[in-house]
Coordinates of C-alpha atoms and ligand atoms in Angstrom, one line a residue:
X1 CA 4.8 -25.8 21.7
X2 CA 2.1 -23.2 23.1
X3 CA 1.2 -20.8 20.6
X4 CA 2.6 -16.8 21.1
X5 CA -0.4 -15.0 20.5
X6 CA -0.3 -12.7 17.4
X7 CA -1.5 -9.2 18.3
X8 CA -5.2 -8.5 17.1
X9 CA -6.8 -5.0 17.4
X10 CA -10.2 -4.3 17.4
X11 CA -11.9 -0.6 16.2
X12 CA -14.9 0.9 18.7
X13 CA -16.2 1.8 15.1
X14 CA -16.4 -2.2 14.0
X15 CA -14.6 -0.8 11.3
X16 CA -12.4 -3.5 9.9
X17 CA -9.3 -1.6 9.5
X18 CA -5.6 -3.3 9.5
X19 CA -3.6 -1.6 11.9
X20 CA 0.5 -1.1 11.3
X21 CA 2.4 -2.7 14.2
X22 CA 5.5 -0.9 13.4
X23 CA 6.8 2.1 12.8
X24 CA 8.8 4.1 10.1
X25 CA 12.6 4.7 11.4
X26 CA 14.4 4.8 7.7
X27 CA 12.0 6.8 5.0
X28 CA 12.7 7.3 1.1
X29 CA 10.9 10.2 -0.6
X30 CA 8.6 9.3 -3.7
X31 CA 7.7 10.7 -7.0
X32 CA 4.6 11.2 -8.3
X33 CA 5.2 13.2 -11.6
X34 CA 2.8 14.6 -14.0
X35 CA 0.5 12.3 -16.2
X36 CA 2.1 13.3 -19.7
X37 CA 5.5 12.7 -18.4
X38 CA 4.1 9.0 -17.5
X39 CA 3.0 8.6 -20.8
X40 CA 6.2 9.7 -21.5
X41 CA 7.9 7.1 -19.3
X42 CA 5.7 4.0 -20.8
X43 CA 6.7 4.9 -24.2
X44 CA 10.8 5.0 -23.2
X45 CA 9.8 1.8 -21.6
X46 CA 7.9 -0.1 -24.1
X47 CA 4.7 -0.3 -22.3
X48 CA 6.3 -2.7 -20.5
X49 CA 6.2 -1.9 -16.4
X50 CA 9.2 -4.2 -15.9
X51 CA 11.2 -1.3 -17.7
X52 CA 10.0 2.3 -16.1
X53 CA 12.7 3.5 -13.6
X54 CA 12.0 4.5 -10.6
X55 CA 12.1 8.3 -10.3
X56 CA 8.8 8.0 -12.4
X57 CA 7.3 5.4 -10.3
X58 CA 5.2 7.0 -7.0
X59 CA 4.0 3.6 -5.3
X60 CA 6.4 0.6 -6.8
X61 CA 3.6 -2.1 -6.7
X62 CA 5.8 -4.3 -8.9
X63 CA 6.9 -6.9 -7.1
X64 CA 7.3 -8.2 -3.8
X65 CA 10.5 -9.6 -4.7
X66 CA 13.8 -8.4 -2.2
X67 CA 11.2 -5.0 -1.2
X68 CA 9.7 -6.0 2.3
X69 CA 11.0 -3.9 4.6
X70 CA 14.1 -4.5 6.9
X71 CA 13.9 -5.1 10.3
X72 CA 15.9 -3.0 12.9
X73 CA 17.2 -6.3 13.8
X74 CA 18.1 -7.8 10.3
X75 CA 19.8 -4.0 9.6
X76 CA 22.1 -4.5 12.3
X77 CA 23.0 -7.7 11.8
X78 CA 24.7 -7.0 8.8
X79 CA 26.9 -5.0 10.8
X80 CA 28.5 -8.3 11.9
X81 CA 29.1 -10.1 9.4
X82 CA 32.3 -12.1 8.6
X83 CA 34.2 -11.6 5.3
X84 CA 35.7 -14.8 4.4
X85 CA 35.6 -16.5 1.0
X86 CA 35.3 -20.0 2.7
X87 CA 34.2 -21.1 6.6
X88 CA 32.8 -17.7 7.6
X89 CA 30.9 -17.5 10.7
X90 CA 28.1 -16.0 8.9
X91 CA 26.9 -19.2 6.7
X92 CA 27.0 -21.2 10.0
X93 CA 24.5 -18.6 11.7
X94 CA 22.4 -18.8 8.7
X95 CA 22.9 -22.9 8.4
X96 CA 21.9 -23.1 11.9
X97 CA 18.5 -20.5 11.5
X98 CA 17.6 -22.8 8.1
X99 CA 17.6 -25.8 10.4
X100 CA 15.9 -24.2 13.1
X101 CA 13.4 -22.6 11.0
X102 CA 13.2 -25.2 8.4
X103 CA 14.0 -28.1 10.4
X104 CA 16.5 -29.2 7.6
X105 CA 20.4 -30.4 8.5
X106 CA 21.9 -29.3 4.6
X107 CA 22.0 -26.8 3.4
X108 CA 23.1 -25.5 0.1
X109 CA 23.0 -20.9 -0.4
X110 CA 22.1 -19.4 -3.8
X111 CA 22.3 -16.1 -5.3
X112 CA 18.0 -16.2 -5.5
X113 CA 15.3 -18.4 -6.2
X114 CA 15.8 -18.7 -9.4
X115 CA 19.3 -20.0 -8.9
X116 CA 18.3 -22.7 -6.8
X117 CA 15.8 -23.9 -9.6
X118 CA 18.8 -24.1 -11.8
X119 CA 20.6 -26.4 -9.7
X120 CA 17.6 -29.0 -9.4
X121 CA 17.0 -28.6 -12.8
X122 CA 20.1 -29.5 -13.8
X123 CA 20.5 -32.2 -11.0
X124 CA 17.5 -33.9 -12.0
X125 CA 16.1 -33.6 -15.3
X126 CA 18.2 -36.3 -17.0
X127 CA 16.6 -36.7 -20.7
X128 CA 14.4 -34.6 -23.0
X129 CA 10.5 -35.2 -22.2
X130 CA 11.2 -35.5 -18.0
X131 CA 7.8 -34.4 -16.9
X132 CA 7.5 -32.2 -13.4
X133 CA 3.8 -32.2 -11.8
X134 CA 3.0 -29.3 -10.0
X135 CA 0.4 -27.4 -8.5
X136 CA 1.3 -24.5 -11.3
X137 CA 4.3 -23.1 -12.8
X138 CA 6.2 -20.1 -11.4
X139 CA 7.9 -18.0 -14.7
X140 CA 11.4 -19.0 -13.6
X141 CA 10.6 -22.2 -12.5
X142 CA 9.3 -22.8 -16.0
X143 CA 11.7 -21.3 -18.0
X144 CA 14.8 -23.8 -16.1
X145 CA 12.7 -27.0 -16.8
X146 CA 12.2 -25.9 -20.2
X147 CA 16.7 -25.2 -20.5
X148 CA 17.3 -28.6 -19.5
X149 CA 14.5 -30.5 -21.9
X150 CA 12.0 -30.6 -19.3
X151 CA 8.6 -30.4 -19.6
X152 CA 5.8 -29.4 -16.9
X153 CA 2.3 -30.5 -15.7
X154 CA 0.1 -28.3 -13.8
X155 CA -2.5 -30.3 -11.7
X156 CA -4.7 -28.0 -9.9
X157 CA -8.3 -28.5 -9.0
X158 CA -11.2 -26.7 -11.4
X159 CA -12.1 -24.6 -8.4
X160 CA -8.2 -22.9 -9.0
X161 CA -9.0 -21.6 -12.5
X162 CA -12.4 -19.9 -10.9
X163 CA -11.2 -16.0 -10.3
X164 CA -14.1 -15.2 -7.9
X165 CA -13.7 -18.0 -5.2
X166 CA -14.5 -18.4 -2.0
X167 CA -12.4 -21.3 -1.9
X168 CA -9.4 -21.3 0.8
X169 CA -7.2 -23.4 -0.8
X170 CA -7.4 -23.0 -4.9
X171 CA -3.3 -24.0 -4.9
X172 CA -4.0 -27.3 -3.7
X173 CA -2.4 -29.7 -5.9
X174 CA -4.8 -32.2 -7.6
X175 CA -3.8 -35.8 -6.2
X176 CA -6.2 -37.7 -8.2
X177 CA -4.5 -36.1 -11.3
X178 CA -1.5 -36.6 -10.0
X179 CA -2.0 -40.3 -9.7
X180 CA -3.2 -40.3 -13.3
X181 CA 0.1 -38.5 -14.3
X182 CA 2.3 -41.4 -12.3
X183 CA 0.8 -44.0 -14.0
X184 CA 0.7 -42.8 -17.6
X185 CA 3.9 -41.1 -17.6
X186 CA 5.7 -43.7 -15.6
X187 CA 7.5 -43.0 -12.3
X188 CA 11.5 -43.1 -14.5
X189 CA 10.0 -40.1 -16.6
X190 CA 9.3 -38.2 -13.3
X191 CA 12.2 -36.3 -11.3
X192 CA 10.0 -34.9 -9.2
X193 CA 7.2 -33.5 -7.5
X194 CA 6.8 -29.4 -7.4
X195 CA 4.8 -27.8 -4.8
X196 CA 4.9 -24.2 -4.4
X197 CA 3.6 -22.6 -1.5
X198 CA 0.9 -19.8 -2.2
X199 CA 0.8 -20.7 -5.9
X200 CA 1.8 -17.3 -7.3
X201 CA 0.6 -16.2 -10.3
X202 CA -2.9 -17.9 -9.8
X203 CA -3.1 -14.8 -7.3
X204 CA -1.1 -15.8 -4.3
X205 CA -3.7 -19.2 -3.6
X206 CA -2.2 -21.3 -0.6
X207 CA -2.5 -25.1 0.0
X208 CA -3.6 -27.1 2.7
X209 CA -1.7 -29.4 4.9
X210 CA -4.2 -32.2 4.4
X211 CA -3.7 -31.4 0.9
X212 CA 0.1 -32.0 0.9
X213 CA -0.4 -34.7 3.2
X214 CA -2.1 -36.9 0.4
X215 CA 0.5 -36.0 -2.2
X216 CA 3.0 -37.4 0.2
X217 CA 1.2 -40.6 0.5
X218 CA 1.1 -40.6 -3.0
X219 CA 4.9 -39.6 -3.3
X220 CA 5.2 -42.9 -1.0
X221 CA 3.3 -45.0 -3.0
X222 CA 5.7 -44.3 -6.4
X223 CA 8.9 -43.6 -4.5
X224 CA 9.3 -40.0 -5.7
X225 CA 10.8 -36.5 -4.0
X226 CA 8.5 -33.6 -3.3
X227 CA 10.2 -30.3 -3.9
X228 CA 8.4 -27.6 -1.9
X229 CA 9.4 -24.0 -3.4
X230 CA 9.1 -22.2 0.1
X231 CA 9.4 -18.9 -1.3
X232 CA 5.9 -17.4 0.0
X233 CA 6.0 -20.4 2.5
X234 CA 5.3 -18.0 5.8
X235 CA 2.5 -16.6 4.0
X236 CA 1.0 -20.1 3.2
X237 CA 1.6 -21.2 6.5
X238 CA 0.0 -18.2 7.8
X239 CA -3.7 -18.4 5.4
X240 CA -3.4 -22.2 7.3
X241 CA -3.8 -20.7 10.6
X242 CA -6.6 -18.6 9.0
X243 CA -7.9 -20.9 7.0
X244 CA -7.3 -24.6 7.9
X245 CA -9.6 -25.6 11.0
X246 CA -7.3 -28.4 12.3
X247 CA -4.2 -25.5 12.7
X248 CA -6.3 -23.0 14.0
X249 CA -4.4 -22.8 17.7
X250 CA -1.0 -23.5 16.1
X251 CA 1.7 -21.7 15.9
X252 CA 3.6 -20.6 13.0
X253 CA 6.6 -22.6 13.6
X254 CA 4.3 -26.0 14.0
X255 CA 2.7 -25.2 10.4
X256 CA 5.8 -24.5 8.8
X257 CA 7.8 -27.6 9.8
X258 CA 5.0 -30.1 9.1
X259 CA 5.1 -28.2 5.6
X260 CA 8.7 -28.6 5.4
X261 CA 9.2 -31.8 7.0
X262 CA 6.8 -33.5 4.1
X263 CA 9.2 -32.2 1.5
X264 CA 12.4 -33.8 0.7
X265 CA 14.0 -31.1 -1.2
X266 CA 13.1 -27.1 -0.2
X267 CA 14.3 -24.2 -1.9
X268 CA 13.1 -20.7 -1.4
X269 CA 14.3 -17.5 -2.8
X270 CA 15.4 -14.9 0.8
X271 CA 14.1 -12.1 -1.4
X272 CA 11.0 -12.9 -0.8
X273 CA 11.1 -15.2 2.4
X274 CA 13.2 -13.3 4.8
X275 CA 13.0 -10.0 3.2
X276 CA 16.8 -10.0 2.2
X277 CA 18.6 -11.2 -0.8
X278 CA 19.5 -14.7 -1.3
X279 CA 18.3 -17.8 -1.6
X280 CA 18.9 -21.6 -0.8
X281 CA 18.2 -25.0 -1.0
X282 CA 17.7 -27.4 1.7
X283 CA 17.1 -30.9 2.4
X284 CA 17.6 -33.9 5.7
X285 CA 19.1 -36.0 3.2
X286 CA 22.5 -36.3 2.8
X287 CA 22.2 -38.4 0.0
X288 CA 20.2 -35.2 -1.5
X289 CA 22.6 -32.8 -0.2
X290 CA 25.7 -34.9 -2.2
X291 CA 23.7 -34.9 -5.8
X292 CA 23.7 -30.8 -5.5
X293 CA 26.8 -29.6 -3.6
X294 CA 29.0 -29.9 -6.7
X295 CA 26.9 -27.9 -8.2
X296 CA 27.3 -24.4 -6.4
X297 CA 30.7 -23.8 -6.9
X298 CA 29.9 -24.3 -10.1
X299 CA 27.2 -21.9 -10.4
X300 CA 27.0 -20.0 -7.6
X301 CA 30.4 -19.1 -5.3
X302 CA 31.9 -21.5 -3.1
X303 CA 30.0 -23.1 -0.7
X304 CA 29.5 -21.1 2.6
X305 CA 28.7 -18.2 0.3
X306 CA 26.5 -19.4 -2.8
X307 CA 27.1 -15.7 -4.3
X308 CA 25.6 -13.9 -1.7
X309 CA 27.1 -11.0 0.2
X310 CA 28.0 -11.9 3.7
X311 CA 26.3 -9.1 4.9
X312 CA 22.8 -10.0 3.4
X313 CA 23.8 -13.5 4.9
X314 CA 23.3 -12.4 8.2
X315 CA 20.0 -10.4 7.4
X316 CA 18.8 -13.9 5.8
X317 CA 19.5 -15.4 9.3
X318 CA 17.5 -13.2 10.8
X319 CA 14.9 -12.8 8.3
X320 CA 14.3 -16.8 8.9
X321 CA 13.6 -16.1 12.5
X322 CA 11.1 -13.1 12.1
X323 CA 9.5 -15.3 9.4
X324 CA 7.8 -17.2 12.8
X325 CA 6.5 -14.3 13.7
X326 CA 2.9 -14.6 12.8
X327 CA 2.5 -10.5 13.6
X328 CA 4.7 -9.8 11.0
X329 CA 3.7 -11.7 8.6
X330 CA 0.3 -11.1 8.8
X331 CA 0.5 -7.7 8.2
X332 CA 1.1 -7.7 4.1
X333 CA -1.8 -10.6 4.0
X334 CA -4.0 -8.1 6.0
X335 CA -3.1 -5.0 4.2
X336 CA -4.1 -7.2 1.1
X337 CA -7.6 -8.4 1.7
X338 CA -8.7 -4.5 3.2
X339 CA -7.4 -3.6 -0.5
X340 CA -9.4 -6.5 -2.0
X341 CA -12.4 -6.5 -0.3
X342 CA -12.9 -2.6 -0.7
X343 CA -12.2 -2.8 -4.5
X344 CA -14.6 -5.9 -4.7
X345 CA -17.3 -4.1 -2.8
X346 CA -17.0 -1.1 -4.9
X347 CA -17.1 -3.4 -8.1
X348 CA -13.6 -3.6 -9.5
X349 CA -13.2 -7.6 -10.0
X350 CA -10.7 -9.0 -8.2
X351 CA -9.0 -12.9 -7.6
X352 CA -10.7 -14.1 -4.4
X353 CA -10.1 -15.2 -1.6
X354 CA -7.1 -12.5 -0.7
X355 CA -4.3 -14.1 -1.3
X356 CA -0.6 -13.4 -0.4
X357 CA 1.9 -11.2 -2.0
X358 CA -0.7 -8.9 -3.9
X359 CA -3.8 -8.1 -4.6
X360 CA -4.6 -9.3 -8.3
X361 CA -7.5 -7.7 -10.3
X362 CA -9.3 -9.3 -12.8
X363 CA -7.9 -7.8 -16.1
X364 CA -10.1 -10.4 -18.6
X365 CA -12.9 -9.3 -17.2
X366 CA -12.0 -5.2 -17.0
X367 CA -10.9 -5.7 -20.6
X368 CA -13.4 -8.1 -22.2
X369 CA -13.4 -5.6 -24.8
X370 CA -9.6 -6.5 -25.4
X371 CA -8.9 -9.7 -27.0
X372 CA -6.3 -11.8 -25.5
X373 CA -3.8 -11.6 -28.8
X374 CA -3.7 -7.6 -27.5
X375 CA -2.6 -8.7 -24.0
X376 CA -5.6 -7.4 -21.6
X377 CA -3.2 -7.6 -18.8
X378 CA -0.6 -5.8 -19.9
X379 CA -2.8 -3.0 -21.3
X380 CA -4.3 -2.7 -17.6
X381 CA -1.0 -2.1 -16.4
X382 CA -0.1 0.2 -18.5
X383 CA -3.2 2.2 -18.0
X384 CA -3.1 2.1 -14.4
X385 CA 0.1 3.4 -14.4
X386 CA -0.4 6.4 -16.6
X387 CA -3.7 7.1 -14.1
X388 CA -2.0 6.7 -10.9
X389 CA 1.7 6.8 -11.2
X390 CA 1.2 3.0 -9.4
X391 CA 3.4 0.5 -11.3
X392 CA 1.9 -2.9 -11.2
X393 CA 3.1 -6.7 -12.6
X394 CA 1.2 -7.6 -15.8
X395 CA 0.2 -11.7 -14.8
X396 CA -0.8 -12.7 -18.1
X397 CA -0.1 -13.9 -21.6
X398 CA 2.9 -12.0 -21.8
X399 CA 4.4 -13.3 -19.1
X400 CA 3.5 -17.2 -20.8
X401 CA 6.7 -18.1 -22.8
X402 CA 5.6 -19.7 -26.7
X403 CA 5.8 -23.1 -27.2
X404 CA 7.8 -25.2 -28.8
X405 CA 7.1 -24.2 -32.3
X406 CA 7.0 -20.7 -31.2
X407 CA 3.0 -20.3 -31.3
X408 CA 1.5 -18.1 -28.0
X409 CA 0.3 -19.8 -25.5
X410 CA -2.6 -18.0 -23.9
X411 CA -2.7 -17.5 -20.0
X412 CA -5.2 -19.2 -18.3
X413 CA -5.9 -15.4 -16.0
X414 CA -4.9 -11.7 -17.2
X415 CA -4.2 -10.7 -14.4
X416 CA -2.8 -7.2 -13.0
X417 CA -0.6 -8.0 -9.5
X418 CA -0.4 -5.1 -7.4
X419 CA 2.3 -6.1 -4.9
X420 CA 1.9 -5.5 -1.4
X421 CA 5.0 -5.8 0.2
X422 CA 5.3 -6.2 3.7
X423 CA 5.6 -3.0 5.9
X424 CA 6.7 -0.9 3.1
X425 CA 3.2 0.8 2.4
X426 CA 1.0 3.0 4.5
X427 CA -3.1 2.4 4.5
X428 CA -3.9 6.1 2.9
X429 CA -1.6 4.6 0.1
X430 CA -3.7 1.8 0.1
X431 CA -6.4 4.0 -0.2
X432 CA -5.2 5.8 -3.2
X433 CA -4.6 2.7 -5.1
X434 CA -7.9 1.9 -4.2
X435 CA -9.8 5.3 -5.6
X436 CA -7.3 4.9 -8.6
X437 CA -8.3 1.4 -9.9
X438 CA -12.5 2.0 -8.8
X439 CA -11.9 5.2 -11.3
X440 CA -10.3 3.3 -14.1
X441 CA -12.5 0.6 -13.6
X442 CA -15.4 2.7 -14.6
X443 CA -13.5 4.6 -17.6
X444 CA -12.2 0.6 -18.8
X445 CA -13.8 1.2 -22.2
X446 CA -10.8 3.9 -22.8
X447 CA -8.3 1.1 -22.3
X448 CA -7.0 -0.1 -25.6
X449 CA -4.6 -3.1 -26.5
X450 CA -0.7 -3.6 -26.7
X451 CA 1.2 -5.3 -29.4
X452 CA 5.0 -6.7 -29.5
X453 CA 7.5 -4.6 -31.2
X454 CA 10.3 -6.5 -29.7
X455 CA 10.3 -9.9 -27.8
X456 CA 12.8 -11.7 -26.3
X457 CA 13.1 -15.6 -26.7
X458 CA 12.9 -15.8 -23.0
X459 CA 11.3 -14.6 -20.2
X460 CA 9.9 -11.8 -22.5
X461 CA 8.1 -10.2 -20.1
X462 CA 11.0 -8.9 -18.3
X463 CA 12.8 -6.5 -21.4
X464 CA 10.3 -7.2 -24.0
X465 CA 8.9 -3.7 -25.6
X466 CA 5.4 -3.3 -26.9
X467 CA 3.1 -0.3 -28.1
X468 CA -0.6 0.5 -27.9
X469 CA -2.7 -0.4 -30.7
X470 CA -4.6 2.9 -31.2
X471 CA -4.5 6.3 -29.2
X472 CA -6.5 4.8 -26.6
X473 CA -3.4 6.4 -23.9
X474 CA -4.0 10.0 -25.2
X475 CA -7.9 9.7 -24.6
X476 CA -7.7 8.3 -21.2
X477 CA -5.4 11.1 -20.5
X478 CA -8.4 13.6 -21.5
X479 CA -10.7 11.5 -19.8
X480 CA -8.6 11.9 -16.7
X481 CA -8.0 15.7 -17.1
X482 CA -11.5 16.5 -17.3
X483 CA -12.5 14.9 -13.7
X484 CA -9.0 15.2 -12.2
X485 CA -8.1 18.9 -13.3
X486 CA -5.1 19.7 -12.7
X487 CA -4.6 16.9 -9.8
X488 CA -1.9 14.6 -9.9
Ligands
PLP1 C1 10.1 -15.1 -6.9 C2 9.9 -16.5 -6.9 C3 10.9 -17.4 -7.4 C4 12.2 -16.9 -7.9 O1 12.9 -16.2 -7.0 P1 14.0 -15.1 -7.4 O2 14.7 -14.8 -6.1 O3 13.3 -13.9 -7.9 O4 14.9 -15.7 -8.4 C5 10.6 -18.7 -7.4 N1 9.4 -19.2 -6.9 C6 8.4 -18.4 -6.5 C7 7.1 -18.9 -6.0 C8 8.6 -17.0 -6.4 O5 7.6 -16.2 -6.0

């Protein structure tokens, strides 16, 4: 296959400066309100990002989860689409781009990611104490291996756990570990193997193919399934062309069906893979395919609908197909390292390299003074909100869930995770997130901690409410008024 050449343009000034390769058709107007009705806004919403609404938020850094921008293409597509509980033509035009674009025959929809890690966790983890190995734990992931008595390993190399790298691939999965973990645990104790592409919450940190290579040979040795979580998968893929010399004149389609063609089992949530909503699970094994089916109706919706609309069907299908298109996806990964590598030069610490999906700054470190029980990462959220009206993800110990005898369990990073969604932001915004964070950065010694006042049993993150632990928000608010004025 002979590569399609991305589009690269270069700046007379030698400035390194991401260019947009689109333009705006469909535009939503923003809000950026005034600081004290912010504060306002974090106290309704228990210091907790998850819970501001919108019409406070002016640049929703929260997630990149189902907020890429729509294609033209994937828009009208769902103009198309065929209403019918069972056998509509829409599942078979996104069966057939999943096997295309994934190179997998069956294929099994979800509502999201999520969903999909609820069906292999209940498929597979058969009795209290089944062990999963992975690269690292995504929150959801976590929390369904947990339901169903599972427990997890997380096998990355030292290099991973260093948040100023220059390492390309920190998510690759430690195969001498891994080896150790067969042996000891025993290969009837293991359902599987979890990869996930561009381990998330270690900052959007890609693995190689040579990397997943050897944990096949591995899987070989001990008979046992890899299950790739593709739900950053064209990013990954994409930081390989970069990144990995031996894929350098690939294309994305090559990268992405080695990737996929040394799983057994793929799922991916669409939200985030083909800018849609949606989700699946995939696999060349009908075998596979047979141990699942039964449960999506169960679940889910029947099976050429897996809960999902028909119309965000067909934008799934087409999603899939744009997801080979290196120029598009290179353009959140791009917008990302400018953001990174300006914040880093200016002295804001920051995970490195760039990853995917974000830029992630370095909250430990911003809030040394903060001890972890106050949740550094979740104060530097807050903060940043107040100052900028920018609503980041805290990636920290709050979003850890206790153990089993309900003790914290302190994140390895505090990490803030300022989503950069594909084509939804402009570079002066990017700018302005930038001048924001340098200015907090040198007022950090304002920022004060949080404490629970209510936390959910799971996934706390997402509804719990906390509080500051002094007035710290009212003196950055003077702090800000004195150099801001009157600014926004
Ligand atoms: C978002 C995400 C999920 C979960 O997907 P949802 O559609 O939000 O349920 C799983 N794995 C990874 C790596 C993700 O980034």
């Amino acid at each position: 296959m002979s590569k399609e050449k991305p589009v690269k343009v270069k700046f007379y000034s030698g400035e390194n400066i991401p260019l947009e390769l689109h333009k705006v058709r469909v535009v939503q107007k923003l809000n950026l309100v005034p600081i004290e009705r912010r504060l306002e806004a974090l106290y309704e919403g228990g210091f907790n990002t998850f819970r501001l609404s919108t019409k406070d938020v002016f640049l929703d850094m929260l997630t990149d989860s189902g907020t890429n921008a729509m294609s033209d293409m994937q828009v009208s597509a769902m103009m198309h689409a065929d209403d019918a509980y069972a056998g509509s033509q829409s599942f078979f035009r996104l069966q057939k781009a999943v096997e295309d674009v994934l190179k997998k025959k069956y294929f099994l929809p979800v509502h999201q990611g999520r969903a999909a890690e609820n069906i292999l966790a209940c498929a597979y983890i058969k009795k209290k104490g089944d062990l999963i190995p992975m690269n690292y734990h995504f929150t959801t992931a976590l929390a369904h291996i947990t339901q169903y008595g599972g427990r997890i390993v997380e096998l990355l190399y030292d290099e991973a756990y260093n948040i100023d790298s220059a390492h390309p691939f920190k998510g690759n999965l430690n195969v001498e570990k891994l080896e150790q973990v067969i042996v000891e645990t025993g290969v009837e104790n293991i359902p599987f193997i979890r990869m996930e592409a561009s381990t998330n919450l270690i900052g959007g940190q890609p693995f190689s193919i040579r990397n997943m290579r050897e944990v096949r040979k591995i899987a070989d040795k001990y008979g046992l399934r890899i299950v790739l979580d593709a739900s950053l998968l064209g990013e990954n893929a994409y930081l390989i062309l970069q990144r990995e010399p031996e894929f350098a004149d690939s294309s994305m389609a090559e990268v992405i069906s080695i990737m996929t063609g040394l799983s057994d089992i793929v799922y991916f949530s669409a939200r985030k893979l083909s800018s849609s909503r949606g989700g699946g699970i995939c696999t060349g094994e009908l075998k596979i395919y047979r141990e699942l089916e039964a449960l999506v109706p169960l679940f889910e919706g029947f099976l050429t609908y897996g809960g999902i609309s028909v119309r965000e069907i067909e934008a799934m299908a087409v999603g899939l197909y744009e997801t080979l298109d290196e120029t598009m996806i290179s353009q959140s990964p791009q917008f990302i390292a400018y953001l990174v590598n300006s914040l880093t030069a200016k002295g804001v610490p920051m995970v490195t390299p760039p990853g995917v999906l974000g830029a992630h700054v370095d909250a430990m470190s911003i809030c040394s003074h903060i001890p972890q029980t106050q949740y550094p990462a979740g104060a530097l959220a807050a903060a940043f909100f107040l100052i900028s009206g920018v609503r980041g993800m805290e990636r920290g110990s709050i979003s850890n869930q206790r153990d089993e005898e309900g003790n914290e369990t302190y994140a390895d990073m505090e990490l803030l995770r300022l989503a950069v969604p594909r084509r939804v932001f402009t570079l002066s915004q990017i700018k302005y997130v930038e001048d924001r964070l340098v200015w907090l950065n040198e007022n950090r010694s304002l920022i004060g901690g949080l404490k629970f006042v209510y936390e959910p049993p799971v996934l706390r993150f997402f509804m719990g409410g906390l509080e500051p632990v002094s007035d710290w928000p009212e003196r950055l608010i003077a702090k800000f008024k004195e150099d801001f004025g009157d600014s926004l």
